[in-house]
Amino acid sequence: HTAGALRLDDANLAHPAVAQRVRAEKVLALRAPVPKGELAPALAKEADALARQAGAPQRVVVFCDTRDDAVKVAVQLEKLQKGTPVELFVGGRRVHERQKLEDWLQRHGFLAGSPSPEKTAFLVCTSAAEVGVDLDADHAVADVVAWERMVQRLGRVNRRGNVAAQVVLVPLEGKERAPELREASLALVGA
């Protein structure tokens, strides 16, 4: 039921800030499925490639379905991008840890509205970053999850419409992920 739903009308869409956000460019690339054991290295490799292709500092977010994969991706990125800031954003943090993370996100330009980063940085996340925080990354790499979660993830990329964002999806092989992969992939390409 959509009665009373908030909608953008023509006057809203004509506002420059709204138009910039609604038309924010996000180019999607769907990679071939990988086996579970190769997912974390594949995600790290894709994030590394996104950061290396740009001339200016980049904010790259990597979304992982599991904490274990997130930790592995962070370790891989630290090896591939020596000296480049890499931060984990996973659930279960104490108050002082949340404040420390917020400071890191602000300093490296991941909080929407914060200054552009002075150097490239990577934020490796689980579902903890899909809702409840106003993240804004230049590019993203992610495994494939249910469509509702993919929408949240995509909303954390080029949130302000300031860049030509690239989003790389790396699905898992196997039948257990096939329905989610099919649903998300078809919805993303508009089929």
PDB file of N, CA and C in Angstrom, residues 34-97:
ATOM      1  N   VAL A  34      32.906 -17.244  -8.166  1.00  0.00           N
ATOM      2  CA  VAL A  34      34.129 -17.867  -7.640  1.00  0.00           C
ATOM      3  C   VAL A  34      33.772 -18.844  -6.526  1.00  0.00           C
ATOM      4  N   PRO A  35      34.628 -19.850  -6.294  1.00  0.00           N
ATOM      5  CA  PRO A  35      34.394 -20.756  -5.164  1.00  0.00           C
ATOM      6  C   PRO A  35      34.564 -20.016  -3.838  1.00  0.00           C
ATOM      7  N   LYS A  36      33.925 -20.506  -2.785  1.00  0.00           N
ATOM      8  CA  LYS A  36      33.960 -19.870  -1.462  1.00  0.00           C
ATOM      9  C   LYS A  36      35.380 -19.532  -1.021  1.00  0.00           C
ATOM     10  N   GLY A  37      36.306 -20.435  -1.179  1.00  0.00           N
ATOM     11  CA  GLY A  37      37.682 -20.213  -0.740  1.00  0.00           C
ATOM     12  C   GLY A  37      38.416 -19.133  -1.506  1.00  0.00           C
ATOM     13  N   GLU A  38      37.904 -18.740  -2.660  1.00  0.00           N
ATOM     14  CA  GLU A  38      38.551 -17.717  -3.486  1.00  0.00           C
ATOM     15  C   GLU A  38      37.845 -16.370  -3.420  1.00  0.00           C
ATOM     16  N   LEU A  39      36.749 -16.291  -2.637  1.00  0.00           N
ATOM     17  CA  LEU A  39      35.977 -15.052  -2.602  1.00  0.00           C
ATOM     18  C   LEU A  39      36.765 -13.884  -2.024  1.00  0.00           C
ATOM     19  N   ALA A  40      37.343 -14.037  -0.848  1.00  0.00           N
ATOM     20  CA  ALA A  40      38.062 -12.919  -0.215  1.00  0.00           C
ATOM     21  C   ALA A  40      39.216 -12.413  -1.085  1.00  0.00           C
ATOM     22  N   PRO A  41      40.068 -13.302  -1.622  1.00  0.00           N
ATOM     23  CA  PRO A  41      41.128 -12.791  -2.501  1.00  0.00           C
ATOM     24  C   PRO A  41      40.585 -12.084  -3.749  1.00  0.00           C
ATOM     25  N   ALA A  42      39.477 -12.586  -4.293  1.00  0.00           N
ATOM     26  CA  ALA A  42      38.885 -11.956  -5.475  1.00  0.00           C
ATOM     27  C   ALA A  42      38.357 -10.564  -5.144  1.00  0.00           C
ATOM     28  N   LEU A  43      37.691 -10.410  -3.998  1.00  0.00           N
ATOM     29  CA  LEU A  43      37.189  -9.100  -3.582  1.00  0.00           C
ATOM     30  C   LEU A  43      38.343  -8.123  -3.373  1.00  0.00           C
ATOM     31  N   ALA A  44      39.402  -8.583  -2.707  1.00  0.00           N
ATOM     32  CA  ALA A  44      40.562  -7.720  -2.456  1.00  0.00           C
ATOM     33  C   ALA A  44      41.229  -7.306  -3.763  1.00  0.00           C
ATOM     34  N   LYS A  45      41.364  -8.247  -4.683  1.00  0.00           N
ATOM     35  CA  LYS A  45      41.989  -7.951  -5.979  1.00  0.00           C
ATOM     36  C   LYS A  45      41.183  -6.905  -6.741  1.00  0.00           C
ATOM     37  N   GLU A  46      39.865  -7.027  -6.736  1.00  0.00           N
ATOM     38  CA  GLU A  46      39.021  -6.060  -7.435  1.00  0.00           C
ATOM     39  C   GLU A  46      39.117  -4.675  -6.790  1.00  0.00           C
ATOM     40  N   ALA A  47      39.129  -4.619  -5.462  1.00  0.00           N
ATOM     41  CA  ALA A  47      39.247  -3.330  -4.760  1.00  0.00           C
ATOM     42  C   ALA A  47      40.599  -2.680  -5.059  1.00  0.00           C
ATOM     43  N   ASP A  48      41.652  -3.475  -5.058  1.00  0.00           N
ATOM     44  CA  ASP A  48      42.986  -2.988  -5.380  1.00  0.00           C
ATOM     45  C   ASP A  48      43.014  -2.406  -6.790  1.00  0.00           C
ATOM     46  N   ALA A  49      42.393  -3.105  -7.738  1.00  0.00           N
ATOM     47  CA  ALA A  49      42.371  -2.636  -9.127  1.00  0.00           C
ATOM     48  C   ALA A  49      41.608  -1.319  -9.257  1.00  0.00           C
ATOM     49  N   LEU A  50      40.479  -1.189  -8.565  1.00  0.00           N
ATOM     50  CA  LEU A  50      39.720   0.072  -8.621  1.00  0.00           C
ATOM     51  C   LEU A  50      40.564   1.235  -8.120  1.00  0.00           C
ATOM     52  N   ALA A  51      41.265   1.023  -7.026  1.00  0.00           N
ATOM     53  CA  ALA A  51      42.071   2.100  -6.442  1.00  0.00           C
ATOM     54  C   ALA A  51      43.245   2.471  -7.336  1.00  0.00           C
ATOM     55  N   ARG A  52      43.830   1.492  -7.982  1.00  0.00           N
ATOM     56  CA  ARG A  52      45.009   1.746  -8.811  1.00  0.00           C
ATOM     57  C   ARG A  52      44.689   2.442 -10.138  1.00  0.00           C
ATOM     58  N   GLN A  53      43.474   2.268 -10.642  1.00  0.00           N
ATOM     59  CA  GLN A  53      43.157   2.857 -11.951  1.00  0.00           C
ATOM     60  C   GLN A  53      42.900   4.350 -11.885  1.00  0.00           C
ATOM     61  N   ALA A  54      42.630   4.871 -10.721  1.00  0.00           N
ATOM     62  CA  ALA A  54      42.322   6.294 -10.590  1.00  0.00           C
ATOM     63  C   ALA A  54      43.576   7.093 -10.277  1.00  0.00           C
ATOM     64  N   GLY A  55      43.612   8.330 -10.774  1.00  0.00           N
ATOM     65  CA  GLY A  55      44.757   9.180 -10.498  1.00  0.00           C
ATOM     66  C   GLY A  55      44.671   9.887  -9.157  1.00  0.00           C
ATOM     67  N   ALA A  56      43.458  10.120  -8.678  1.00  0.00           N
ATOM     68  CA  ALA A  56      43.248  10.842  -7.424  1.00  0.00           C
ATOM     69  C   ALA A  56      42.962   9.853  -6.297  1.00  0.00           C
ATOM     70  N   PRO A  57      43.078  10.294  -5.054  1.00  0.00           N
ATOM     71  CA  PRO A  57      42.739   9.416  -3.928  1.00  0.00           C
ATOM     72  C   PRO A  57      41.289   8.924  -4.015  1.00  0.00           C
ATOM     73  N   GLN A  58      41.078   7.672  -3.680  1.00  0.00           N
ATOM     74  CA  GLN A  58      39.771   7.044  -3.777  1.00  0.00           C
ATOM     75  C   GLN A  58      39.317   6.498  -2.435  1.00  0.00           C
ATOM     76  N   ARG A  59      37.995   6.507  -2.247  1.00  0.00           N
ATOM     77  CA  ARG A  59      37.381   5.856  -1.089  1.00  0.00           C
ATOM     78  C   ARG A  59      36.694   4.607  -1.634  1.00  0.00           C
ATOM     79  N   VAL A  60      37.239   3.444  -1.289  1.00  0.00           N
ATOM     80  CA  VAL A  60      36.717   2.188  -1.816  1.00  0.00           C
ATOM     81  C   VAL A  60      36.121   1.383  -0.668  1.00  0.00           C
ATOM     82  N   VAL A  61      34.845   1.019  -0.805  1.00  0.00           N
ATOM     83  CA  VAL A  61      34.191   0.186   0.193  1.00  0.00           C
ATOM     84  C   VAL A  61      34.078  -1.226  -0.361  1.00  0.00           C
ATOM     85  N   VAL A  62      34.334  -2.213   0.505  1.00  0.00           N
ATOM     86  CA  VAL A  62      34.207  -3.617   0.138  1.00  0.00           C
ATOM     87  C   VAL A  62      33.190  -4.234   1.086  1.00  0.00           C
ATOM     88  N   PHE A  63      32.088  -4.760   0.526  1.00  0.00           N
ATOM     89  CA  PHE A  63      31.051  -5.402   1.323  1.00  0.00           C
ATOM     90  C   PHE A  63      31.208  -6.913   1.273  1.00  0.00           C
ATOM     91  N   CYS A  64      31.197  -7.535   2.452  1.00  0.00           N
ATOM     92  CA  CYS A  64      31.310  -8.981   2.577  1.00  0.00           C
ATOM     93  C   CYS A  64      30.129  -9.512   3.381  1.00  0.00           C
ATOM     94  N   ASP A  65      29.627 -10.659   2.993  1.00  0.00           N
ATOM     95  CA  ASP A  65      28.497 -11.244   3.702  1.00  0.00           C
ATOM     96  C   ASP A  65      28.900 -11.788   5.071  1.00  0.00           C
ATOM     97  N   THR A  66      30.153 -12.205   5.221  1.00  0.00           N
ATOM     98  CA  THR A  66      30.579 -12.771   6.500  1.00  0.00           C
ATOM     99  C   THR A  66      31.752 -11.991   7.096  1.00  0.00           C
ATOM    100  N   ARG A  67      31.825 -12.026   8.396  1.00  0.00           N
ATOM    101  CA  ARG A  67      32.934 -11.379   9.113  1.00  0.00           C
ATOM    102  C   ARG A  67      34.268 -12.013   8.736  1.00  0.00           C
ATOM    103  N   ASP A  68      34.274 -13.345   8.599  1.00  0.00           N
ATOM    104  CA  ASP A  68      35.485 -14.065   8.231  1.00  0.00           C
ATOM    105  C   ASP A  68      36.029 -13.561   6.896  1.00  0.00           C
ATOM    106  N   ASP A  69      35.146 -13.410   5.900  1.00  0.00           N
ATOM    107  CA  ASP A  69      35.593 -12.888   4.608  1.00  0.00           C
ATOM    108  C   ASP A  69      36.088 -11.455   4.740  1.00  0.00           C
ATOM    109  N   ALA A  70      35.407 -10.636   5.529  1.00  0.00           N
ATOM    110  CA  ALA A  70      35.825  -9.246   5.715  1.00  0.00           C
ATOM    111  C   ALA A  70      37.240  -9.165   6.282  1.00  0.00           C
ATOM    112  N   VAL A  71      37.518  -9.980   7.269  1.00  0.00           N
ATOM    113  CA  VAL A  71      38.865  -9.988   7.873  1.00  0.00           C
ATOM    114  C   VAL A  71      39.896 -10.411   6.832  1.00  0.00           C
ATOM    115  N   LYS A  72      39.578 -11.445   6.055  1.00  0.00           N
ATOM    116  CA  LYS A  72      40.508 -11.917   5.021  1.00  0.00           C
ATOM    117  C   LYS A  72      40.744 -10.850   3.957  1.00  0.00           C
ATOM    118  N   VAL A  73      39.697 -10.153   3.550  1.00  0.00           N
ATOM    119  CA  VAL A  73      39.844  -9.089   2.556  1.00  0.00           C
ATOM    120  C   VAL A  73      40.734  -7.983   3.106  1.00  0.00           C
ATOM    121  N   ALA A  74      40.510  -7.580   4.350  1.00  0.00           N
ATOM    122  CA  ALA A  74      41.330  -6.523   4.957  1.00  0.00           C
ATOM    123  C   ALA A  74      42.807  -6.919   4.979  1.00  0.00           C
ATOM    124  N   VAL A  75      43.092  -8.155   5.354  1.00  0.00           N
ATOM    125  CA  VAL A  75      44.482  -8.634   5.387  1.00  0.00           C
ATOM    126  C   VAL A  75      45.087  -8.613   3.985  1.00  0.00           C
ATOM    127  N   GLN A  76      44.321  -9.088   3.002  1.00  0.00           N
ATOM    128  CA  GLN A  76      44.801  -9.093   1.610  1.00  0.00           C
ATOM    129  C   GLN A  76      45.078  -7.669   1.114  1.00  0.00           C
ATOM    130  N   LEU A  77      44.168  -6.732   1.413  1.00  0.00           N
ATOM    131  CA  LEU A  77      44.356  -5.348   0.972  1.00  0.00           C
ATOM    132  C   LEU A  77      45.578  -4.710   1.624  1.00  0.00           C
ATOM    133  N   GLU A  78      45.818  -5.025   2.883  1.00  0.00           N
ATOM    134  CA  GLU A  78      47.003  -4.485   3.550  1.00  0.00           C
ATOM    135  C   GLU A  78      48.276  -4.976   2.876  1.00  0.00           C
ATOM    136  N   LYS A  79      48.250  -6.185   2.326  1.00  0.00           N
ATOM    137  CA  LYS A  79      49.413  -6.706   1.593  1.00  0.00           C
ATOM    138  C   LYS A  79      49.527  -6.069   0.213  1.00  0.00           C
ATOM    139  N   LEU A  80      48.396  -5.919  -0.471  1.00  0.00           N
ATOM    140  CA  LEU A  80      48.395  -5.369  -1.828  1.00  0.00           C
ATOM    141  C   LEU A  80      48.657  -3.871  -1.845  1.00  0.00           C
ATOM    142  N   GLN A  81      48.203  -3.165  -0.826  1.00  0.00           N
ATOM    143  CA  GLN A  81      48.264  -1.703  -0.776  1.00  0.00           C
ATOM    144  C   GLN A  81      49.066  -1.257   0.447  1.00  0.00           C
ATOM    145  N   LYS A  82      50.292  -1.657   0.507  1.00  0.00           N
ATOM    146  CA  LYS A  82      51.133  -1.334   1.670  1.00  0.00           C
ATOM    147  C   LYS A  82      51.090   0.160   1.993  1.00  0.00           C
ATOM    148  N   GLY A  83      50.796   0.456   3.262  1.00  0.00           N
ATOM    149  CA  GLY A  83      50.760   1.838   3.714  1.00  0.00           C
ATOM    150  C   GLY A  83      49.444   2.559   3.474  1.00  0.00           C
ATOM    151  N   THR A  84      48.511   1.916   2.791  1.00  0.00           N
ATOM    152  CA  THR A  84      47.206   2.532   2.529  1.00  0.00           C
ATOM    153  C   THR A  84      46.261   2.172   3.672  1.00  0.00           C
ATOM    154  N   PRO A  85      45.514   3.134   4.191  1.00  0.00           N
ATOM    155  CA  PRO A  85      44.592   2.845   5.303  1.00  0.00           C
ATOM    156  C   PRO A  85      43.510   1.830   4.907  1.00  0.00           C
ATOM    157  N   VAL A  86      43.348   0.822   5.760  1.00  0.00           N
ATOM    158  CA  VAL A  86      42.309  -0.192   5.605  1.00  0.00           C
ATOM    159  C   VAL A  86      41.629  -0.323   6.957  1.00  0.00           C
ATOM    160  N   GLU A  87      40.306  -0.222   6.971  1.00  0.00           N
ATOM    161  CA  GLU A  87      39.556  -0.317   8.229  1.00  0.00           C
ATOM    162  C   GLU A  87      38.437  -1.342   8.080  1.00  0.00           C
ATOM    163  N   LEU A  88      38.219  -2.111   9.141  1.00  0.00           N
ATOM    164  CA  LEU A  88      37.106  -3.060   9.208  1.00  0.00           C
ATOM    165  C   LEU A  88      35.909  -2.389   9.860  1.00  0.00           C
ATOM    166  N   PHE A  89      34.732  -2.593   9.282  1.00  0.00           N
ATOM    167  CA  PHE A  89      33.485  -2.094   9.855  1.00  0.00           C
ATOM    168  C   PHE A  89      32.577  -3.309  10.007  1.00  0.00           C
ATOM    169  N   VAL A  90      32.627  -3.899  11.175  1.00  0.00           N
ATOM    170  CA  VAL A  90      31.820  -5.082  11.479  1.00  0.00           C
ATOM    171  C   VAL A  90      31.060  -4.825  12.773  1.00  0.00           C
ATOM    172  N   GLY A  91      30.070  -5.635  13.052  1.00  0.00           N
ATOM    173  CA  GLY A  91      29.242  -5.428  14.242  1.00  0.00           C
ATOM    174  C   GLY A  91      29.992  -5.697  15.538  1.00  0.00           C
ATOM    175  N   GLY A  92      29.304  -5.457  16.640  1.00  0.00           N
ATOM    176  CA  GLY A  92      29.832  -5.788  17.960  1.00  0.00           C
ATOM    177  C   GLY A  92      30.928  -4.871  18.459  1.00  0.00           C
ATOM    178  N   ARG A  93      30.760  -3.573  18.376  1.00  0.00           N
ATOM    179  CA  ARG A  93      31.769  -2.634  18.872  1.00  0.00           C
ATOM    180  C   ARG A  93      31.295  -1.947  20.142  1.00  0.00           C
ATOM    181  N   ARG A  94      32.250  -1.667  21.011  1.00  0.00           N
ATOM    182  CA  ARG A  94      31.946  -0.904  22.217  1.00  0.00           C
ATOM    183  C   ARG A  94      31.870   0.580  21.873  1.00  0.00           C
ATOM    184  N   VAL A  95      31.391   1.384  22.816  1.00  0.00           N
ATOM    185  CA  VAL A  95      31.198   2.814  22.568  1.00  0.00           C
ATOM    186  C   VAL A  95      32.491   3.477  22.099  1.00  0.00           C
ATOM    187  N   HIS A  96      33.602   3.246  22.803  1.00  0.00           N
ATOM    188  CA  HIS A  96      34.854   3.905  22.410  1.00  0.00           C
ATOM    189  C   HIS A  96      35.350   3.402  21.050  1.00  0.00           C
ATOM    190  N   GLU A  97      35.067   2.137  20.713  1.00  0.00           N
ATOM    191  CA  GLU A  97      35.457   1.612  19.405  1.00  0.00           C
ATOM    192  C   GLU A  97      34.619   2.243  18.297  1.00  0.00           C
TER     193      GLU A  97
END
